[in-house]
C-alpha cells in the first residue's frame, strides 16, 4: 500500500441526547469554541461541525445538540434520521435522576430510532461529584452525587461502546471523549490491521479508557 495513502473518511454524525440542563450544550461549546458558557440557554436542535485528529487521521464531526424537554420529543426524533454514526447519551453527576433517565428514557428512544448505531455514555459536571454545595442539596432529598462506578455500571447495562467523564467548565476530558467516539466510528473506513495472535481489541469500558 502507498505509504502516503490517506483513507477518505466521511463526516461522522454524532447525536447528543440527555436530560435538559445536564450540560450537553456546554460540552459541545467547549469542544468547538473552547469557551464555557456562563449562562444556561435551552437548546431545541442545533447542528455544528468541528474537526479533530484521531490516530493521525483528520475527522470531521457533524454534531447534533438536542433538547431534553418533553414537549420537543417529536422534533428531537428527527435528529436521529440520516446517516447517524454514533449517539452520545449524557447525564450530570449532580443529578441522579438524569442517570436513571439514561436507562428508562434515552436508551429506549435511541434504540427505537437508531438501532445498531454505537452508543456512548458520558458523565458531565464531574467537578460537582465532591462539591459540598451539590452534596448538601442532594442530601435534602436523600440522594447523593453519581459515582464513577455507578456510571460505568449503567454503561455496561445499555451496551455502551465507551464511557467517559468530563468537566466542561475546566475543559477536562472533552476532546478525549469525542476522540474516543471517532476512534470507534471511523474503524470501518480504515484498512484492516494485520492480524496477530498477540493483538487484542481494546475494551472501551476498561479503567484505562475512562476519561478522568
PDB file of C-alpha atoms in Angstrom:
ATOM      1  CA  UNK A   1       0.000   0.000   0.000  1.00  0.00           C
ATOM      2  CA  UNK A   2       1.181   3.521  -0.804  1.00  0.00           C
ATOM      3  CA  UNK A   3       2.692   4.920   2.425  1.00  0.00           C
ATOM      4  CA  UNK A   4       1.153   8.296   1.569  1.00  0.00           C
ATOM      5  CA  UNK A   5      -2.324   6.799   1.188  1.00  0.00           C
ATOM      6  CA  UNK A   6      -4.915   8.545   3.346  1.00  0.00           C
ATOM      7  CA  UNK A   7      -8.348   6.908   3.542  1.00  0.00           C
ATOM      8  CA  UNK A   8     -11.343   9.083   2.744  1.00  0.00           C
ATOM      9  CA  UNK A   9     -13.320   9.374   5.961  1.00  0.00           C
ATOM     10  CA  UNK A  10     -16.770  10.970   5.610  1.00  0.00           C
ATOM     11  CA  UNK A  11     -18.113  13.325   8.260  1.00  0.00           C
ATOM     12  CA  UNK A  12     -19.248  11.426  11.333  1.00  0.00           C
ATOM     13  CA  UNK A  13     -22.699  12.410  12.570  1.00  0.00           C
ATOM     14  CA  UNK A  14     -22.901  12.315  16.370  1.00  0.00           C
ATOM     15  CA  UNK A  15     -26.242  12.979  18.080  1.00  0.00           C
ATOM     16  CA  UNK A  16     -26.008  14.129  21.709  1.00  0.00           C
ATOM     17  CA  UNK A  17     -29.015  13.462  23.960  1.00  0.00           C
ATOM     18  CA  UNK A  18     -29.799  13.616  27.664  1.00  0.00           C
ATOM     19  CA  UNK A  19     -31.851  15.479  30.235  1.00  0.00           C
ATOM     20  CA  UNK A  20     -32.256  19.232  29.933  1.00  0.00           C
ATOM     21  CA  UNK A  21     -29.604  21.263  31.777  1.00  0.00           C
ATOM     22  CA  UNK A  22     -27.305  18.259  32.206  1.00  0.00           C
ATOM     23  CA  UNK A  23     -24.513  20.080  30.362  1.00  0.00           C
ATOM     24  CA  UNK A  24     -24.749  18.924  26.734  1.00  0.00           C
ATOM     25  CA  UNK A  25     -24.536  22.369  25.161  1.00  0.00           C
ATOM     26  CA  UNK A  26     -21.650  23.435  27.403  1.00  0.00           C
ATOM     27  CA  UNK A  27     -19.774  20.270  26.444  1.00  0.00           C
ATOM     28  CA  UNK A  28     -20.148  20.990  22.726  1.00  0.00           C
ATOM     29  CA  UNK A  29     -19.399  24.684  23.121  1.00  0.00           C
ATOM     30  CA  UNK A  30     -16.093  23.896  24.809  1.00  0.00           C
ATOM     31  CA  UNK A  31     -15.244  21.292  22.162  1.00  0.00           C
ATOM     32  CA  UNK A  32     -15.997  23.610  19.231  1.00  0.00           C
ATOM     33  CA  UNK A  33     -15.035  27.054  20.578  1.00  0.00           C
ATOM     34  CA  UNK A  34     -13.005  26.360  23.688  1.00  0.00           C
ATOM     35  CA  UNK A  35     -15.342  28.588  25.692  1.00  0.00           C
ATOM     36  CA  UNK A  36     -17.552  27.584  28.618  1.00  0.00           C
ATOM     37  CA  UNK A  37     -20.900  29.448  28.507  1.00  0.00           C
ATOM     38  CA  UNK A  38     -21.687  31.176  31.791  1.00  0.00           C
ATOM     39  CA  UNK A  39     -25.432  31.423  31.108  1.00  0.00           C
ATOM     40  CA  UNK A  40     -27.790  28.491  30.516  1.00  0.00           C
ATOM     41  CA  UNK A  41     -29.803  28.766  27.309  1.00  0.00           C
ATOM     42  CA  UNK A  42     -32.096  25.823  26.486  1.00  0.00           C
ATOM     43  CA  UNK A  43     -31.451  24.210  23.104  1.00  0.00           C
ATOM     44  CA  UNK A  44     -34.045  22.763  20.739  1.00  0.00           C
ATOM     45  CA  UNK A  45     -31.808  21.343  17.997  1.00  0.00           C
ATOM     46  CA  UNK A  46     -28.510  22.838  16.869  1.00  0.00           C
ATOM     47  CA  UNK A  47     -26.070  21.401  14.345  1.00  0.00           C
ATOM     48  CA  UNK A  48     -22.398  22.325  14.019  1.00  0.00           C
ATOM     49  CA  UNK A  49     -19.268  20.770  12.554  1.00  0.00           C
ATOM     50  CA  UNK A  50     -15.835  20.529  14.092  1.00  0.00           C
ATOM     51  CA  UNK A  51     -12.662  18.698  13.128  1.00  0.00           C
ATOM     52  CA  UNK A  52     -10.153  16.790  15.203  1.00  0.00           C
ATOM     53  CA  UNK A  53      -7.298  14.361  14.715  1.00  0.00           C
ATOM     54  CA  UNK A  54      -7.643  10.726  15.711  1.00  0.00           C
ATOM     55  CA  UNK A  55      -4.608   8.471  15.419  1.00  0.00           C
ATOM     56  CA  UNK A  56      -3.211  10.627  12.625  1.00  0.00           C
ATOM     57  CA  UNK A  57      -6.489  10.926  10.718  1.00  0.00           C
ATOM     58  CA  UNK A  58      -8.405  14.175  10.272  1.00  0.00           C
ATOM     59  CA  UNK A  59     -12.048  13.577  11.191  1.00  0.00           C
ATOM     60  CA  UNK A  60     -14.987  15.944  10.795  1.00  0.00           C
ATOM     61  CA  UNK A  61     -17.723  15.533  13.377  1.00  0.00           C
ATOM     62  CA  UNK A  62     -21.243  16.639  12.492  1.00  0.00           C
ATOM     63  CA  UNK A  63     -22.582  17.348  15.990  1.00  0.00           C
ATOM     64  CA  UNK A  64     -26.297  17.449  16.784  1.00  0.00           C
ATOM     65  CA  UNK A  65     -27.143  19.116  20.093  1.00  0.00           C
ATOM     66  CA  UNK A  66     -30.707  18.205  21.084  1.00  0.00           C
ATOM     67  CA  UNK A  67     -33.225  19.283  23.678  1.00  0.00           C
ATOM     68  CA  UNK A  68     -34.136  17.135  26.644  1.00  0.00           C
ATOM     69  CA  UNK A  69     -37.521  18.785  27.074  1.00  0.00           C
ATOM     70  CA  UNK A  70     -40.532  16.525  26.669  1.00  0.00           C
ATOM     71  CA  UNK A  71     -42.527  18.977  24.571  1.00  0.00           C
ATOM     72  CA  UNK A  72     -39.927  18.698  21.803  1.00  0.00           C
ATOM     73  CA  UNK A  73     -39.852  14.882  21.649  1.00  0.00           C
ATOM     74  CA  UNK A  74     -41.151  14.762  18.077  1.00  0.00           C
ATOM     75  CA  UNK A  75     -38.697  17.381  16.850  1.00  0.00           C
ATOM     76  CA  UNK A  76     -35.820  15.631  18.584  1.00  0.00           C
ATOM     77  CA  UNK A  77     -36.726  12.348  16.908  1.00  0.00           C
ATOM     78  CA  UNK A  78     -35.922  13.950  13.541  1.00  0.00           C
ATOM     79  CA  UNK A  79     -32.323  14.451  14.662  1.00  0.00           C
ATOM     80  CA  UNK A  80     -31.786  10.700  14.667  1.00  0.00           C
ATOM     81  CA  UNK A  81     -32.522  10.445  10.948  1.00  0.00           C
ATOM     82  CA  UNK A  82     -29.934  10.211   8.218  1.00  0.00           C
ATOM     83  CA  UNK A  83     -26.577   8.534   8.426  1.00  0.00           C
ATOM     84  CA  UNK A  84     -26.009   8.731  12.185  1.00  0.00           C
ATOM     85  CA  UNK A  85     -22.584   7.390  13.143  1.00  0.00           C
ATOM     86  CA  UNK A  86     -22.968   7.436  16.931  1.00  0.00           C
ATOM     87  CA  UNK A  87     -25.197   8.627  19.753  1.00  0.00           C
ATOM     88  CA  UNK A  88     -23.750  10.128  22.920  1.00  0.00           C
ATOM     89  CA  UNK A  89     -26.059   9.913  25.938  1.00  0.00           C
ATOM     90  CA  UNK A  90     -25.207  12.411  28.663  1.00  0.00           C
ATOM     91  CA  UNK A  91     -26.076  12.679  32.335  1.00  0.00           C
ATOM     92  CA  UNK A  92     -24.968  15.034  35.104  1.00  0.00           C
ATOM     93  CA  UNK A  93     -23.016  13.825  38.124  1.00  0.00           C
ATOM     94  CA  UNK A  94     -25.084  16.098  40.388  1.00  0.00           C
ATOM     95  CA  UNK A  95     -28.382  14.675  39.065  1.00  0.00           C
ATOM     96  CA  UNK A  96     -29.062  11.013  39.910  1.00  0.00           C
ATOM     97  CA  UNK A  97     -32.376  11.413  38.086  1.00  0.00           C
ATOM     98  CA  UNK A  98     -30.545  12.164  34.844  1.00  0.00           C
ATOM     99  CA  UNK A  99     -28.657   8.880  35.258  1.00  0.00           C
ATOM    100  CA  UNK A 100     -31.900   6.963  35.848  1.00  0.00           C
ATOM    101  CA  UNK A 101     -33.334   8.533  32.706  1.00  0.00           C
ATOM    102  CA  UNK A 102     -30.444   7.136  30.680  1.00  0.00           C
ATOM    103  CA  UNK A 103     -31.943   3.674  31.106  1.00  0.00           C
ATOM    104  CA  UNK A 104     -35.645   4.499  31.267  1.00  0.00           C
ATOM    105  CA  UNK A 105     -35.903   7.256  28.635  1.00  0.00           C
ATOM    106  CA  UNK A 106     -32.846   7.880  26.497  1.00  0.00           C
ATOM    107  CA  UNK A 107     -31.608   4.382  25.776  1.00  0.00           C
ATOM    108  CA  UNK A 108     -35.075   3.131  24.690  1.00  0.00           C
ATOM    109  CA  UNK A 109     -35.506   6.194  22.467  1.00  0.00           C
ATOM    110  CA  UNK A 110     -32.102   5.737  20.859  1.00  0.00           C
ATOM    111  CA  UNK A 111     -32.722   2.011  20.369  1.00  0.00           C
ATOM    112  CA  UNK A 112     -36.002   2.836  18.620  1.00  0.00           C
ATOM    113  CA  UNK A 113     -34.670   5.442  16.201  1.00  0.00           C
ATOM    114  CA  UNK A 114     -31.043   4.328  15.806  1.00  0.00           C
ATOM    115  CA  UNK A 115     -30.864   0.542  16.071  1.00  0.00           C
ATOM    116  CA  UNK A 116     -27.362  -0.843  15.539  1.00  0.00           C
ATOM    117  CA  UNK A 117     -25.768   2.596  15.959  1.00  0.00           C
ATOM    118  CA  UNK A 118     -22.925   2.712  18.528  1.00  0.00           C
ATOM    119  CA  UNK A 119     -23.956   4.301  21.826  1.00  0.00           C
ATOM    120  CA  UNK A 120     -21.599   6.076  24.218  1.00  0.00           C
ATOM    121  CA  UNK A 121     -22.225   7.374  27.733  1.00  0.00           C
ATOM    122  CA  UNK A 122     -20.687  10.489  29.259  1.00  0.00           C
ATOM    123  CA  UNK A 123     -20.849  11.819  32.817  1.00  0.00           C
ATOM    124  CA  UNK A 124     -20.887  15.624  32.829  1.00  0.00           C
ATOM    125  CA  UNK A 125     -20.151  18.129  35.616  1.00  0.00           C
ATOM    126  CA  UNK A 126     -17.617  15.741  37.091  1.00  0.00           C
ATOM    127  CA  UNK A 127     -16.268  18.561  39.275  1.00  0.00           C
ATOM    128  CA  UNK A 128     -19.506  18.513  41.321  1.00  0.00           C
ATOM    129  CA  UNK A 129     -19.038  14.919  42.498  1.00  0.00           C
ATOM    130  CA  UNK A 130     -17.285  16.113  45.658  1.00  0.00           C
ATOM    131  CA  UNK A 131     -18.738  19.619  45.726  1.00  0.00           C
ATOM    132  CA  UNK A 132     -20.049  20.435  49.209  1.00  0.00           C
ATOM    133  CA  UNK A 133     -22.983  22.519  47.969  1.00  0.00           C
ATOM    134  CA  UNK A 134     -24.101  19.862  45.471  1.00  0.00           C
ATOM    135  CA  UNK A 135     -23.798  17.127  48.087  1.00  0.00           C
ATOM    136  CA  UNK A 136     -25.799  19.149  50.623  1.00  0.00           C
ATOM    137  CA  UNK A 137     -28.543  19.945  48.111  1.00  0.00           C
ATOM    138  CA  UNK A 138     -28.964  16.283  47.162  1.00  0.00           C
ATOM    139  CA  UNK A 139     -28.896  15.211  50.807  1.00  0.00           C
ATOM    140  CA  UNK A 140     -32.112  17.169  51.350  1.00  0.00           C
ATOM    141  CA  UNK A 141     -33.889  14.514  49.280  1.00  0.00           C
ATOM    142  CA  UNK A 142     -31.769  11.580  50.480  1.00  0.00           C
ATOM    143  CA  UNK A 143     -29.769  11.413  47.265  1.00  0.00           C
ATOM    144  CA  UNK A 144     -26.055  11.508  46.504  1.00  0.00           C
ATOM    145  CA  UNK A 145     -23.927  12.526  43.565  1.00  0.00           C
ATOM    146  CA  UNK A 146     -23.337   9.838  40.950  1.00  0.00           C
ATOM    147  CA  UNK A 147     -20.154   7.823  41.456  1.00  0.00           C
ATOM    148  CA  UNK A 148     -17.887   6.697  38.643  1.00  0.00           C
ATOM    149  CA  UNK A 149     -18.763   3.063  39.350  1.00  0.00           C
ATOM    150  CA  UNK A 150     -22.481   3.844  39.004  1.00  0.00           C
ATOM    151  CA  UNK A 151     -21.836   5.470  35.643  1.00  0.00           C
ATOM    152  CA  UNK A 152     -19.744   2.546  34.448  1.00  0.00           C
ATOM    153  CA  UNK A 153     -22.411   0.043  35.505  1.00  0.00           C
ATOM    154  CA  UNK A 154     -25.013   1.997  33.547  1.00  0.00           C
ATOM    155  CA  UNK A 155     -22.742   1.995  30.501  1.00  0.00           C
ATOM    156  CA  UNK A 156     -22.481  -1.772  30.732  1.00  0.00           C
ATOM    157  CA  UNK A 157     -26.244  -2.204  31.125  1.00  0.00           C
ATOM    158  CA  UNK A 158     -27.047  -0.244  27.981  1.00  0.00           C
ATOM    159  CA  UNK A 159     -24.220  -1.831  25.996  1.00  0.00           C
ATOM    160  CA  UNK A 160     -22.298   1.409  25.522  1.00  0.00           C
ATOM    161  CA  UNK A 161     -19.172   1.233  23.387  1.00  0.00           C
ATOM    162  CA  UNK A 162     -17.411   3.644  25.723  1.00  0.00           C
ATOM    163  CA  UNK A 163     -17.816   5.527  28.990  1.00  0.00           C
ATOM    164  CA  UNK A 164     -16.291   8.943  29.605  1.00  0.00           C
ATOM    165  CA  UNK A 165     -16.270  11.579  32.335  1.00  0.00           C
ATOM    166  CA  UNK A 166     -15.925  15.303  31.667  1.00  0.00           C
ATOM    167  CA  UNK A 167     -15.750  18.674  33.302  1.00  0.00           C
ATOM    168  CA  UNK A 168     -16.507  21.147  30.526  1.00  0.00           C
ATOM    169  CA  UNK A 169     -16.003  24.067  32.916  1.00  0.00           C
ATOM    170  CA  UNK A 170     -12.250  23.431  33.007  1.00  0.00           C
ATOM    171  CA  UNK A 171     -12.084  21.619  29.639  1.00  0.00           C
ATOM    172  CA  UNK A 172     -11.190  18.290  31.215  1.00  0.00           C
ATOM    173  CA  UNK A 173     -11.895  15.159  29.193  1.00  0.00           C
ATOM    174  CA  UNK A 174     -13.846  16.996  26.484  1.00  0.00           C
ATOM    175  CA  UNK A 175     -11.648  16.318  23.446  1.00  0.00           C
ATOM    176  CA  UNK A 176     -10.770  12.859  24.713  1.00  0.00           C
ATOM    177  CA  UNK A 177     -14.456  11.961  24.752  1.00  0.00           C
ATOM    178  CA  UNK A 178     -15.017  12.802  21.101  1.00  0.00           C
ATOM    179  CA  UNK A 179     -11.703  11.322  20.018  1.00  0.00           C
ATOM    180  CA  UNK A 180     -12.802   8.101  21.696  1.00  0.00           C
ATOM    181  CA  UNK A 181     -16.120   8.174  19.853  1.00  0.00           C
ATOM    182  CA  UNK A 182     -14.488   8.906  16.493  1.00  0.00           C
ATOM    183  CA  UNK A 183     -11.907   6.179  17.037  1.00  0.00           C
ATOM    184  CA  UNK A 184     -14.750   3.654  17.088  1.00  0.00           C
ATOM    185  CA  UNK A 185     -16.857   5.096  14.264  1.00  0.00           C
ATOM    186  CA  UNK A 186     -14.047   5.500  11.708  1.00  0.00           C
ATOM    187  CA  UNK A 187     -12.764   1.938  12.025  1.00  0.00           C
ATOM    188  CA  UNK A 188     -14.820   0.728   9.076  1.00  0.00           C
ATOM    189  CA  UNK A 189     -13.181   3.322   6.813  1.00  0.00           C
ATOM    190  CA  UNK A 190      -9.621   2.311   7.690  1.00  0.00           C
ATOM    191  CA  UNK A 191      -7.545  -0.549   6.299  1.00  0.00           C
ATOM    192  CA  UNK A 192      -7.840  -3.677   8.401  1.00  0.00           C
ATOM    193  CA  UNK A 193      -4.828  -4.085  10.708  1.00  0.00           C
ATOM    194  CA  UNK A 194      -2.591  -7.074  10.201  1.00  0.00           C
ATOM    195  CA  UNK A 195      -3.817  -9.988  12.266  1.00  0.00           C
ATOM    196  CA  UNK A 196      -1.696 -11.100  15.176  1.00  0.00           C
ATOM    197  CA  UNK A 197      -2.219 -13.674  17.864  1.00  0.00           C
ATOM    198  CA  UNK A 198      -0.962 -11.107  20.337  1.00  0.00           C
ATOM    199  CA  UNK A 199      -3.300  -8.338  19.183  1.00  0.00           C
ATOM    200  CA  UNK A 200      -6.322  -7.743  21.358  1.00  0.00           C
ATOM    201  CA  UNK A 201      -9.118  -5.269  20.786  1.00  0.00           C
ATOM    202  CA  UNK A 202      -9.241  -2.564  23.435  1.00  0.00           C
ATOM    203  CA  UNK A 203     -12.193  -2.617  25.757  1.00  0.00           C
ATOM    204  CA  UNK A 204     -13.577   0.957  25.815  1.00  0.00           C
ATOM    205  CA  UNK A 205     -15.031   0.273  29.257  1.00  0.00           C
ATOM    206  CA  UNK A 206     -11.748  -0.795  30.813  1.00  0.00           C
ATOM    207  CA  UNK A 207     -10.325   1.523  33.512  1.00  0.00           C
ATOM    208  CA  UNK A 208      -7.612   2.861  31.189  1.00  0.00           C
ATOM    209  CA  UNK A 209     -10.241   4.163  28.773  1.00  0.00           C
ATOM    210  CA  UNK A 210     -12.363   6.036  31.294  1.00  0.00           C
ATOM    211  CA  UNK A 211     -11.608   9.724  30.891  1.00  0.00           C
ATOM    212  CA  UNK A 212     -10.897  11.185  34.319  1.00  0.00           C
TER     213      UNK A 212
END
